[in-house]
Coordinates of C-alpha atoms in Angstrom, one line a residue:
M207 CA 124.9 135.4 91.7
K208 CA 121.0 135.4 91.6
A209 CA 119.4 133.6 94.6
R210 CA 122.9 132.5 95.7
K211 CA 121.9 131.5 99.3
S212 CA 119.2 129.1 98.2
K213 CA 121.4 127.5 95.6
I214 CA 124.0 126.8 98.2
A215 CA 121.3 125.4 100.5
L216 CA 120.1 123.2 97.7
L217 CA 123.6 121.8 97.2
I218 CA 124.0 121.2 100.9
C219 CA 120.6 119.5 101.1
F220 CA 121.5 117.2 98.3
L221 CA 124.9 116.4 99.8
L222 CA 123.2 115.6 103.1
L223 CA 120.9 113.1 101.3
I224 CA 123.9 111.5 99.5
F225 CA 125.9 111.0 102.6
G226 CA 122.9 110.6 105.0
K227 CA 123.1 106.9 105.1
S228 CA 126.8 106.9 105.8
M229 CA 126.3 109.6 108.4
F230 CA 123.8 107.5 110.3
T231 CA 124.9 103.9 109.8
G232 CA 128.6 104.1 108.7
H233 CA 128.0 102.3 105.4
W234 CA 126.5 102.8 102.0
T235 CA 125.0 99.7 100.3
F236 CA 122.8 99.0 97.3
G237 CA 122.1 95.3 97.8
G238 CA 118.6 94.5 99.0
S239 CA 117.2 97.9 97.9
I240 CA 114.6 96.2 95.7
A241 CA 112.7 94.5 98.4
W242 CA 109.3 94.3 100.1
D243 CA 106.9 96.8 98.6
V244 CA 109.5 98.1 96.3
F245 CA 109.9 94.7 94.8
G246 CA 106.1 94.7 94.0
Y247 CA 106.3 98.2 92.4
Y248 CA 109.3 97.1 90.3
L249 CA 108.2 93.6 89.3
Y250 CA 106.4 94.9 86.2
L251 CA 109.8 95.7 84.6
P252 CA 111.7 92.4 84.8
A253 CA 108.4 90.5 84.2
T254 CA 107.7 92.4 81.0
F255 CA 111.1 93.3 79.5
I256 CA 113.2 90.4 80.6
Q257 CA 110.9 87.5 81.1
G258 CA 108.1 88.5 78.6
D259 CA 105.6 87.3 81.3
P260 CA 103.8 90.3 82.7
L261 CA 100.9 88.1 83.9
L262 CA 103.4 85.9 85.8
T263 CA 102.0 82.7 84.3
D264 CA 105.4 80.9 84.7
P265 CA 106.3 80.7 88.4
T266 CA 109.8 79.3 87.7
W267 CA 111.6 82.6 87.1
L268 CA 109.8 84.4 89.9
N269 CA 110.5 81.6 92.4
A270 CA 114.2 81.7 91.3
L271 CA 114.4 85.4 92.0
M272 CA 112.7 84.9 95.4
A273 CA 115.2 82.2 96.3
E274 CA 118.3 84.0 95.1
Y275 CA 117.6 87.6 96.3
E276 CA 115.0 87.1 99.1
P277 CA 113.2 90.4 98.5
S278 CA 110.6 89.5 101.1
S279 CA 109.6 86.6 103.3
T280 CA 106.5 85.8 101.3
L281 CA 105.3 86.8 97.8
Y282 CA 102.6 89.1 99.2
Q283 CA 103.0 91.5 96.3
V284 CA 101.2 89.1 94.0
W285 CA 97.6 87.9 93.9
N286 CA 96.2 84.8 92.3
V287 CA 93.2 86.2 90.3
Q288 CA 92.2 83.6 87.8
E289 CA 93.5 80.3 86.5
G290 CA 96.7 80.7 84.6
S291 CA 97.5 84.3 85.6
R292 CA 98.5 86.3 88.7
L293 CA 98.3 90.0 89.4
I294 CA 100.8 92.4 90.8
K295 CA 99.1 94.1 93.7
Y296 CA 100.5 97.5 93.1
P297 CA 99.6 99.9 90.2
M298 CA 102.4 100.4 87.7
G299 CA 103.1 104.1 88.3
M300 CA 106.3 103.4 90.3
A301 CA 107.5 101.0 87.6
I302 CA 107.2 103.9 85.1
L303 CA 109.3 106.1 87.4
Y304 CA 111.9 103.3 87.7
L305 CA 112.0 102.6 84.0
P306 CA 115.0 104.9 83.0
S307 CA 117.1 103.4 85.8
F308 CA 116.0 99.9 84.9
I309 CA 117.2 100.5 81.3
I310 CA 120.6 101.7 82.5
G311 CA 120.9 98.9 84.9
H312 CA 120.0 96.3 82.2
G313 CA 122.6 97.8 79.9
I314 CA 125.3 97.5 82.6
A315 CA 124.3 93.9 83.3
L316 CA 124.6 93.0 79.6
L317 CA 128.1 94.6 79.5
T318 CA 129.3 92.9 82.6
D319 CA 129.2 89.5 84.1
A320 CA 126.3 90.4 86.3
P321 CA 123.1 88.3 85.8
A322 CA 120.7 90.2 83.5
D323 CA 117.8 89.1 85.7
G324 CA 116.5 92.4 86.9
M325 CA 117.7 92.0 90.5
S326 CA 121.5 91.8 90.3
W327 CA 123.7 94.7 91.5
P328 CA 123.5 96.9 88.4
Y329 CA 119.8 97.1 88.7
Q330 CA 119.9 97.8 92.4
W331 CA 122.7 100.4 92.0
S332 CA 120.9 102.1 89.1
L333 CA 117.6 102.4 90.8
V334 CA 119.1 103.9 94.0
V335 CA 121.1 106.4 92.0
G336 CA 118.0 107.2 90.0
S337 CA 116.0 107.8 93.1
F338 CA 118.5 110.4 94.3
M339 CA 118.1 112.2 91.0
Y340 CA 114.3 112.3 91.7
L341 CA 115.1 113.8 95.2
L342 CA 117.3 116.4 93.5
I343 CA 114.5 117.2 91.1
G344 CA 112.1 117.5 94.0
L345 CA 114.3 119.9 96.0
H346 CA 115.0 121.9 92.8
F347 CA 111.3 122.5 92.2
T348 CA 110.6 123.1 95.9
R349 CA 113.2 125.9 95.8
K350 CA 111.6 127.4 92.7
I351 CA 108.2 127.4 94.4
L352 CA 109.6 129.1 97.5
L353 CA 111.5 131.7 95.5
K354 CA 108.2 132.7 93.8
L355 CA 106.7 133.5 97.2
F356 CA 109.6 134.4 99.6
S357 CA 113.1 135.8 99.7
D358 CA 116.2 133.9 98.9
K359 CA 117.2 133.8 102.5
T360 CA 113.9 132.4 103.7
T361 CA 114.0 129.8 100.8
A362 CA 117.5 128.7 101.8
L363 CA 116.5 128.3 105.5
T364 CA 113.3 126.4 104.6
L365 CA 115.2 123.9 102.5
L366 CA 117.7 123.2 105.2
I367 CA 115.0 123.0 107.9
L368 CA 113.0 120.6 105.7
V369 CA 115.9 118.2 105.2
L370 CA 117.5 118.4 108.6
G371 CA 114.4 118.7 110.8
T372 CA 111.9 116.1 109.4
N373 CA 111.7 112.4 108.7
F374 CA 112.3 113.2 105.0
L375 CA 116.1 112.8 105.7
Q376 CA 115.9 109.3 107.2
I377 CA 113.3 107.9 104.8
S378 CA 114.8 109.4 101.7
T379 CA 118.3 108.1 102.5
N380 CA 117.3 104.6 103.8
N381 CA 114.2 103.9 101.8
S382 CA 114.8 106.1 98.7
L383 CA 113.0 103.6 96.4
T384 CA 109.7 103.7 98.3
A385 CA 106.9 105.7 96.8
H386 CA 107.1 108.7 99.1
P387 CA 110.5 110.2 98.1
L388 CA 109.6 109.9 94.4
Q389 CA 106.1 111.3 95.0
F390 CA 107.9 114.2 96.7
A391 CA 109.5 115.1 93.4
L392 CA 106.2 114.7 91.5
Y393 CA 104.3 116.9 93.9
A394 CA 107.0 119.6 93.8
A395 CA 107.1 119.6 89.9
F396 CA 103.3 119.5 89.8
M397 CA 102.9 122.5 92.0
W398 CA 105.5 124.5 90.1
Y399 CA 103.7 123.9 86.7
V400 CA 100.3 124.7 88.3
I401 CA 101.7 128.1 89.3
R402 CA 103.2 128.6 85.9
W403 CA 99.9 127.7 84.2
Y404 CA 97.9 130.2 86.2
E405 CA 100.6 132.9 85.5
T406 CA 100.8 132.3 81.7
K407 CA 97.8 130.2 80.7
K408 CA 100.1 128.4 78.3
L409 CA 98.9 124.9 77.4
K410 CA 102.4 123.5 77.7
H411 CA 102.3 124.2 81.4
Y412 CA 98.8 122.7 81.7
N413 CA 99.8 119.6 79.8
T414 CA 102.9 119.2 81.9
F415 CA 101.2 119.4 85.3
T416 CA 98.5 117.1 84.0
V417 CA 101.0 114.5 82.9
I418 CA 102.8 114.7 86.2
W419 CA 99.6 114.4 88.1
G420 CA 98.6 111.4 86.0
V421 CA 101.8 109.6 86.8
A422 CA 101.5 110.5 90.5
L423 CA 98.0 109.0 90.5
L424 CA 99.1 105.9 88.8
A425 CA 101.8 105.5 91.4
R426 CA 99.6 106.3 94.4
P427 CA 95.9 107.1 93.7
S428 CA 95.9 109.2 96.9
A429 CA 97.6 111.9 94.7
F430 CA 94.0 113.0 94.1
V431 CA 94.6 115.3 97.1
L432 CA 96.3 117.7 94.7
L433 CA 92.9 118.7 93.3
P434 CA 92.6 121.9 95.5
I435 CA 95.9 123.2 94.2
A436 CA 95.1 122.4 90.6
V437 CA 91.7 123.9 90.7
F438 CA 91.9 126.7 93.2
W439 CA 95.4 128.1 93.0
G440 CA 95.1 131.9 93.2
C441 CA 91.7 132.0 95.0
D442 CA 91.7 134.2 98.0
S443 CA 88.2 133.8 99.4
W444 CA 85.2 131.5 99.4
S445 CA 83.5 133.6 96.7
A446 CA 86.7 133.3 94.6
I447 CA 86.6 129.5 95.0
R448 CA 83.0 129.4 93.9
D449 CA 83.8 131.5 90.9
R450 CA 86.8 129.4 90.0
W451 CA 84.7 126.2 90.2
R452 CA 82.2 127.7 87.8
W453 CA 85.1 128.8 85.6
W454 CA 86.2 125.2 85.3
V455 CA 82.9 123.3 85.0
I456 CA 81.0 125.8 82.9
D457 CA 83.5 127.9 80.9
N458 CA 86.4 125.6 80.5
R459 CA 85.1 122.1 80.2
R460 CA 87.5 121.5 77.3
L461 CA 90.4 121.8 79.7
I462 CA 88.8 119.2 81.9
L463 CA 88.3 116.9 78.9
R464 CA 91.9 117.5 77.9
A465 CA 93.1 116.4 81.4
V466 CA 90.8 113.3 81.4
V467 CA 92.2 112.3 78.0
I468 CA 95.8 112.7 79.1
M469 CA 95.2 110.8 82.3
L470 CA 93.4 108.0 80.5
M471 CA 96.4 107.7 78.1
I472 CA 98.7 107.4 81.1
A473 CA 96.4 104.9 82.8
S474 CA 95.8 102.8 79.6
P475 CA 98.7 100.3 80.1
Q476 CA 97.4 99.6 83.6
M477 CA 93.9 99.1 82.4
V478 CA 95.1 96.8 79.7
Y479 CA 97.1 94.8 82.2
W480 CA 94.1 94.6 84.6
F481 CA 91.9 93.5 81.7
F482 CA 94.1 90.6 80.6
A483 CA 94.7 89.6 84.3
T484 CA 91.2 89.8 85.6
G485 CA 88.8 90.4 82.7
S486 CA 88.0 93.9 83.8
P487 CA 89.8 97.2 82.9
I488 CA 89.1 98.5 86.4
Y489 CA 90.2 96.4 89.4
Y490 CA 90.7 97.1 93.1
S491 CA 93.8 95.2 94.1
Y492 CA 93.8 96.0 97.8
P493 CA 90.9 93.7 99.0
N494 CA 91.9 93.8 102.7
D495 CA 92.5 97.6 102.8
G496 CA 90.5 100.7 102.1
F497 CA 89.3 104.0 103.3
D498 CA 87.2 104.7 106.4
F499 CA 85.9 108.1 105.3
L500 CA 83.3 108.3 108.0
T501 CA 85.7 107.5 110.8
P502 CA 89.2 108.8 109.9
Y503 CA 92.1 108.1 112.3
I504 CA 93.2 111.7 112.8
D505 CA 94.3 111.3 116.4
E506 CA 96.3 108.2 115.7
V507 CA 97.9 109.7 112.6
L508 CA 99.0 112.8 114.4
F509 CA 99.6 111.8 118.0
S510 CA 100.1 108.0 118.4
Y511 CA 103.4 106.7 119.5
R512 CA 103.2 104.0 116.9
K513 CA 103.5 106.5 114.0
G514 CA 102.2 109.9 115.1
W515 CA 103.4 112.5 112.6
W516 CA 103.7 115.3 115.2
I517 CA 105.3 112.9 117.7
Y518 CA 108.2 112.0 115.5
T519 CA 108.3 115.1 113.3
P520 CA 107.2 117.9 115.6
L521 CA 108.7 120.5 113.3
M522 CA 105.8 119.9 110.9
L523 CA 103.5 121.7 113.4
L524 CA 104.9 124.8 111.5
S525 CA 103.1 123.5 108.4
L526 CA 99.8 124.2 110.1
I527 CA 100.8 127.3 112.1
G528 CA 102.2 128.8 108.9
L529 CA 98.8 128.8 107.2
I530 CA 97.7 131.7 109.5
P531 CA 100.3 134.3 108.2
L532 CA 100.1 132.8 104.7
V533 CA 96.3 133.3 104.5
R534 CA 96.7 136.8 105.9
K535 CA 99.6 138.0 103.8
N536 CA 99.3 136.0 100.6
P537 CA 95.7 134.7 100.5
K538 CA 96.0 133.6 96.9
A539 CA 98.5 131.0 98.0
G540 CA 97.1 130.6 101.6
W541 CA 93.6 129.6 100.7
P542 CA 94.3 126.7 98.3
L543 CA 97.2 125.5 100.6
A544 CA 94.9 125.5 103.6
L545 CA 92.3 123.5 101.7
F546 CA 95.0 121.1 100.6
W547 CA 96.4 120.7 104.1
L548 CA 93.0 119.7 105.5
F549 CA 92.1 117.5 102.5
N550 CA 95.5 115.7 102.7
L551 CA 95.1 115.1 106.4
Y552 CA 91.7 113.7 105.9
I553 CA 92.7 111.3 103.1
V554 CA 95.9 110.1 104.9
G555 CA 93.9 109.7 108.1
S556 CA 91.1 107.7 106.4
W557 CA 93.3 104.8 105.2
N558 CA 92.4 102.0 107.5
T559 CA 96.0 100.8 107.8
W560 CA 96.6 104.2 109.2
W561 CA 100.3 103.5 110.3
Y562 CA 101.2 102.7 106.7
G563 CA 103.6 99.9 107.5
G564 CA 107.2 100.3 108.6
S565 CA 108.9 103.7 108.7
F566 CA 110.4 106.4 110.9
G567 CA 107.3 108.4 111.9
H568 CA 104.5 108.8 109.5
R569 CA 105.7 108.4 105.9
A570 CA 102.5 109.2 104.0
F571 CA 102.9 112.9 104.5
I572 CA 106.3 113.1 102.9
D573 CA 104.7 113.3 99.4
A574 CA 103.4 116.7 100.4
Y575 CA 106.5 118.2 102.0
P576 CA 107.2 120.5 99.0
I577 CA 103.8 122.0 99.6
Y578 CA 104.1 122.1 103.4
A579 CA 107.4 123.9 102.9
V580 CA 105.5 127.0 101.8
S581 CA 103.7 127.4 105.1
I582 CA 107.0 126.7 107.0
A583 CA 108.6 129.5 105.0
A584 CA 105.6 131.7 105.9
V585 CA 106.4 131.2 109.6
L586 CA 110.0 132.1 109.0
S587 CA 109.1 135.2 107.0
W588 CA 106.5 136.4 109.5
V589 CA 108.7 135.9 112.6
S590 CA 111.6 137.7 110.8
T591 CA 109.6 141.0 111.2
K592 CA 108.9 140.5 114.9
S593 CA 110.9 141.3 118.0
L594 CA 113.8 139.3 119.5
L595 CA 111.6 137.1 121.7
P596 CA 109.5 135.4 119.0
K597 CA 112.7 135.0 116.9
A598 CA 114.4 133.3 119.9
V599 CA 111.4 131.0 120.6
L600 CA 111.2 129.9 117.0
T601 CA 115.0 129.4 116.7
V602 CA 115.0 127.2 119.9
F603 CA 112.1 125.2 118.6
I604 CA 113.6 124.6 115.2
L605 CA 117.0 123.7 116.6
G606 CA 115.4 121.4 119.1
C607 CA 113.4 119.7 116.3
I608 CA 116.5 119.3 114.1
S609 CA 118.5 117.8 117.0
L610 CA 115.7 115.4 117.9
N611 CA 115.3 114.4 114.2
L612 CA 119.0 113.8 113.6
F613 CA 119.4 111.8 116.8
Q614 CA 116.2 109.7 116.4
S615 CA 117.1 109.1 112.7
W616 CA 120.4 107.6 114.1
Q617 CA 118.4 105.6 116.6
M618 CA 116.2 104.3 113.9
N619 CA 119.2 103.2 111.8
H620 CA 120.7 101.5 114.8
W621 CA 117.6 99.5 115.6
I622 CA 116.9 101.4 118.9
L623 CA 113.7 102.9 117.5
S624 CA 111.4 100.5 115.7
D625 CA 109.8 101.2 112.4
T626 CA 106.8 99.1 113.3
Y627 CA 106.5 98.2 117.0
M628 CA 106.8 101.5 118.8
T629 CA 104.7 102.1 121.9
E630 CA 104.5 105.0 124.3
K631 CA 106.2 103.1 127.1
Y632 CA 109.1 102.0 124.8
Y633 CA 109.5 105.5 123.3
W634 CA 110.2 107.0 126.7
K635 CA 112.3 104.0 127.8
V636 CA 114.8 104.6 125.0
F637 CA 114.4 108.4 124.7
G638 CA 117.9 109.9 124.4
K639 CA 119.6 106.5 124.6
T640 CA 122.5 105.2 122.4
S641 CA 121.9 101.6 123.4
V642 CA 119.0 99.5 124.4
T643 CA 118.6 96.5 126.7
K644 CA 116.6 93.4 126.5
E645 CA 114.4 94.7 129.3
D646 CA 113.8 97.9 127.3
R647 CA 112.7 95.9 124.3
M648 CA 110.1 94.2 126.3
Y649 CA 108.1 97.4 126.0
M650 CA 108.0 97.4 122.2
G651 CA 104.9 96.1 120.5
I652 CA 105.0 92.4 120.0
T653 CA 106.4 91.0 116.7
R654 CA 103.5 89.4 114.9
G655 CA 105.3 86.8 112.8
P656 CA 104.5 83.2 112.0
S657 CA 107.0 82.0 114.6
T658 CA 105.7 84.2 117.5
T659 CA 104.5 82.1 120.4
F660 CA 102.7 82.9 123.6
D661 CA 105.4 83.5 126.3
K662 CA 103.6 82.9 129.6
T663 CA 106.6 83.9 131.6
L664 CA 105.7 87.5 130.9
P665 CA 103.2 89.3 133.1
Y666 CA 99.9 88.7 131.4
E667 CA 96.5 89.2 133.0
L668 CA 93.7 86.7 132.4
I669 CA 90.7 88.9 131.5
I670 CA 88.3 86.4 130.0
D671 CA 87.9 82.7 131.0
T672 CA 84.7 81.2 129.7
T673 CA 83.8 77.5 129.4
I674 CA 80.8 76.2 127.5
T675 CA 79.8 72.6 127.8
D676 CA 77.4 70.4 125.8
L677 CA 77.4 72.8 122.9
Y678 CA 75.2 71.6 120.1
I679 CA 75.8 73.3 116.8
T680 CA 73.7 72.9 113.7
D681 CA 73.9 74.2 110.2
L682 CA 77.7 74.1 109.9
H683 CA 79.2 75.9 106.9
R684 CA 82.8 75.7 105.9
W685 CA 83.4 79.4 105.3
G686 CA 80.4 80.9 107.1
P687 CA 79.9 81.6 110.7
G688 CA 77.5 78.6 111.1
S689 CA 75.1 78.8 113.9
F690 CA 77.7 79.5 116.7
E691 CA 80.0 82.4 117.3
F692 CA 82.0 83.6 120.3
G693 CA 83.5 87.1 120.3
D694 CA 82.9 90.8 120.4
E695 CA 84.2 94.2 119.5
M696 CA 87.7 94.6 120.9
R697 CA 86.7 97.7 122.8
N698 CA 84.5 95.4 124.9
I699 CA 87.4 92.9 125.3
S700 CA 90.7 94.7 125.5
L701 CA 92.4 97.6 123.7
A702 CA 95.8 96.5 124.9
E703 CA 98.7 96.5 122.4
H704 CA 97.9 92.8 121.8
T705 CA 96.0 90.0 123.3
W706 CA 96.5 86.2 123.3
W707 CA 93.5 83.9 122.9
E708 CA 93.8 80.3 124.2
I709 CA 91.1 78.0 123.0
D710 CA 90.6 74.4 124.0
V711 CA 88.0 72.2 122.3
H712 CA 87.0 68.7 123.1
T713 CA 84.4 66.5 121.4
S714 CA 83.7 62.8 121.7
Q715 CA 81.5 62.7 118.6
P716 CA 83.1 60.8 115.7
L717 CA 83.9 63.2 112.9
S718 CA 82.7 61.9 109.5
D719 CA 84.2 64.9 107.7
K720 CA 86.5 67.9 108.2
V721 CA 85.6 70.2 111.1
W722 CA 87.4 73.5 111.4
L723 CA 87.9 75.8 114.3
R724 CA 88.6 79.4 113.1
V725 CA 89.5 82.6 115.0
Q726 CA 89.2 85.7 113.0
T727 CA 89.6 89.5 113.4
N728 CA 87.5 91.7 111.1
H729 CA 87.6 95.4 110.4
G730 CA 84.1 96.1 109.3
N731 CA 83.4 93.5 106.6
K732 CA 87.1 93.0 105.8
R733 CA 89.1 90.3 107.4
I734 CA 92.4 91.5 109.0
K735 CA 93.6 88.1 110.2
S736 CA 92.3 84.6 110.5
K737 CA 93.7 81.3 111.8
E738 CA 92.1 77.9 111.6
L739 CA 92.8 74.5 112.9
L740 CA 91.4 71.1 111.8
L741 CA 89.6 69.0 114.4
E742 CA 90.5 65.3 113.8
S743 CA 89.3 62.2 115.7
D744 CA 91.9 60.1 117.4
S745 CA 91.8 56.3 117.7
N746 CA 89.1 56.6 120.4
Y747 CA 87.0 58.8 118.1
T748 CA 87.5 61.8 120.2
S749 CA 89.0 65.1 119.2
S750 CA 90.8 67.6 121.5
V751 CA 92.7 70.6 120.3
H752 CA 94.6 73.5 121.9
Y753 CA 94.8 76.7 119.9
E754 CA 96.5 80.0 120.4
Y755 CA 95.7 83.2 118.5
L756 CA 97.5 86.5 118.6
T757 CA 95.3 89.5 117.7
P758 CA 96.7 91.7 114.9
I759 CA 97.3 95.4 115.1
L760 CA 93.9 96.9 115.5
K761 CA 92.7 99.4 113.0
D762 CA 89.8 100.5 115.1
E763 CA 88.5 99.8 118.6
R764 CA 85.3 98.4 116.9
D765 CA 87.3 95.7 115.2
I766 CA 85.7 92.3 116.0
T767 CA 87.5 89.1 117.1
K768 CA 85.4 86.0 117.1
L769 CA 85.7 82.3 116.8
F770 CA 83.4 79.8 115.1
I771 CA 83.3 76.2 114.2
S772 CA 82.4 75.0 110.7
S773 CA 82.5 72.0 108.5
E774 CA 82.7 71.1 104.8
G775 CA 80.4 68.1 105.0
M776 CA 79.0 67.7 108.5
S777 CA 75.7 69.5 109.2
E778 CA 75.8 69.3 113.0
I779 CA 78.2 68.6 115.9
N780 CA 78.1 68.3 119.6
I781 CA 81.0 69.9 121.4
D782 CA 81.6 68.5 124.9
S783 CA 83.5 71.5 126.1
L784 CA 84.8 74.8 124.6
R785 CA 87.0 76.9 126.8
V786 CA 88.2 80.4 125.8
K787 CA 90.8 82.4 127.7
V788 CA 92.0 85.8 126.8
F789 CA 95.2 87.3 128.2
E790 CA 96.3 90.9 127.9
P791 CA 99.8 92.3 128.7
T792 CA 100.2 94.4 131.9
W793 CA 103.7 95.8 131.4
Y794 CA 102.5 98.6 129.1
D795 CA 100.4 100.2 131.8

């Protein structure tokens, strides 16, 4: 049988994914799969095809779904953009990928007694099964790519190592409907058809990879990182890269135009949706997030205990090391993949929410695992020609990474590791443990929920205690900073996991209009978090308030936390006393 070993490995990998959740948690469920971000990705489908309300103008049905299925604690997936319409925050690429499963689920719902509302069990079941089909497609194309460049044995080993030794296993089995496992399939298929295009120059391959790329971009615009592979595949030097660039922009501009037309066709439903929702065909729907291209978070992305890629998936060090033998032995693959590796790290590391929400390790790299598999295979192929010692060292490293990954995946699924609140101290407190104590959990990052309160029984240190008396403020503005601010960059206050601010304000001046005390944390010009409290006069015409503020997860040490006082109608105010105390935890030290 041709390439028998890698076929067996592919089957084993798929079976591992199918039974992965049962292996780790002891159960297999579908309920609750359409939740949190996935609910936002998916919402286009029931809104359009069941409710006929893509602009979400009628809140009744959406509120009913939220009450019945509780996909998230708040409806953060939707923005109010203009009177009479709301906007789904996420682009619709993921909804396009879910569409076949949605159709099947809707058919099952109509044929059974399940509610045909887009969220009942047939939809949940169908989407999860469909996501595993995408995983199989991704592994299939990853195998085809590897067989183009390496032996059947190396391909088989690489597939097994990729699934067993990385966070791909945990995230794909427990969060299979999130964007990254599905992007894994798109990236793999994209790369395969790019290779076929450069081999044959047949337009069917060019059109195919362009369509795949367009869908990937519509799902996650960060798929732009695939550009080095699309443009420079087969280039083996800087001069070849320069020649290829000229080949594209001078000699083959029609191909570029073809790609632009195809991608615009794919993007056109999104542009139409944005136009009717906002009045503009182009709309940026992530107002509080963005890229910090000048100050990327490379150290945090790779090495932090919150989400460091190489902390939780150390096997992926091979994806970097493997570029060395790949560039030397197969530069036509090595050069474009090296460019991609650097470009992808830069783009992933530039997103200012660099931890990318809850996940086991850093989830944003999973999209590119089919591409990283090539450099992992290059390491295996290179070491296979060496002496016993390098083989032994690599074997021990890989087996150690696999053991660590499987055990920590189990820990993650048993709530020993946290998908959001990991710290260095907590990581080592629970390292190797099969159970966790209340004392251990103290070393996790604090839960930043609406019900979180300042627990003064814990060992906090008072680092700032400032009192200002007889503070006269003029030129108050409701949403502006007014004429008074108190605060600084957090690197000048505290870079602890969190800080609590206690604020006490007293004024004896009668308040003729609303006066607000606000504490706010900004990343650059973007607000990360704010909290405000209304000052109201009592029967003696005085106002006293006590206010507590928990700083959010910092995106950068230069993030600013400040407080200010403002008013809708009053132009000036006299504050008798303003006291600010800042506490930082000491138990992480």
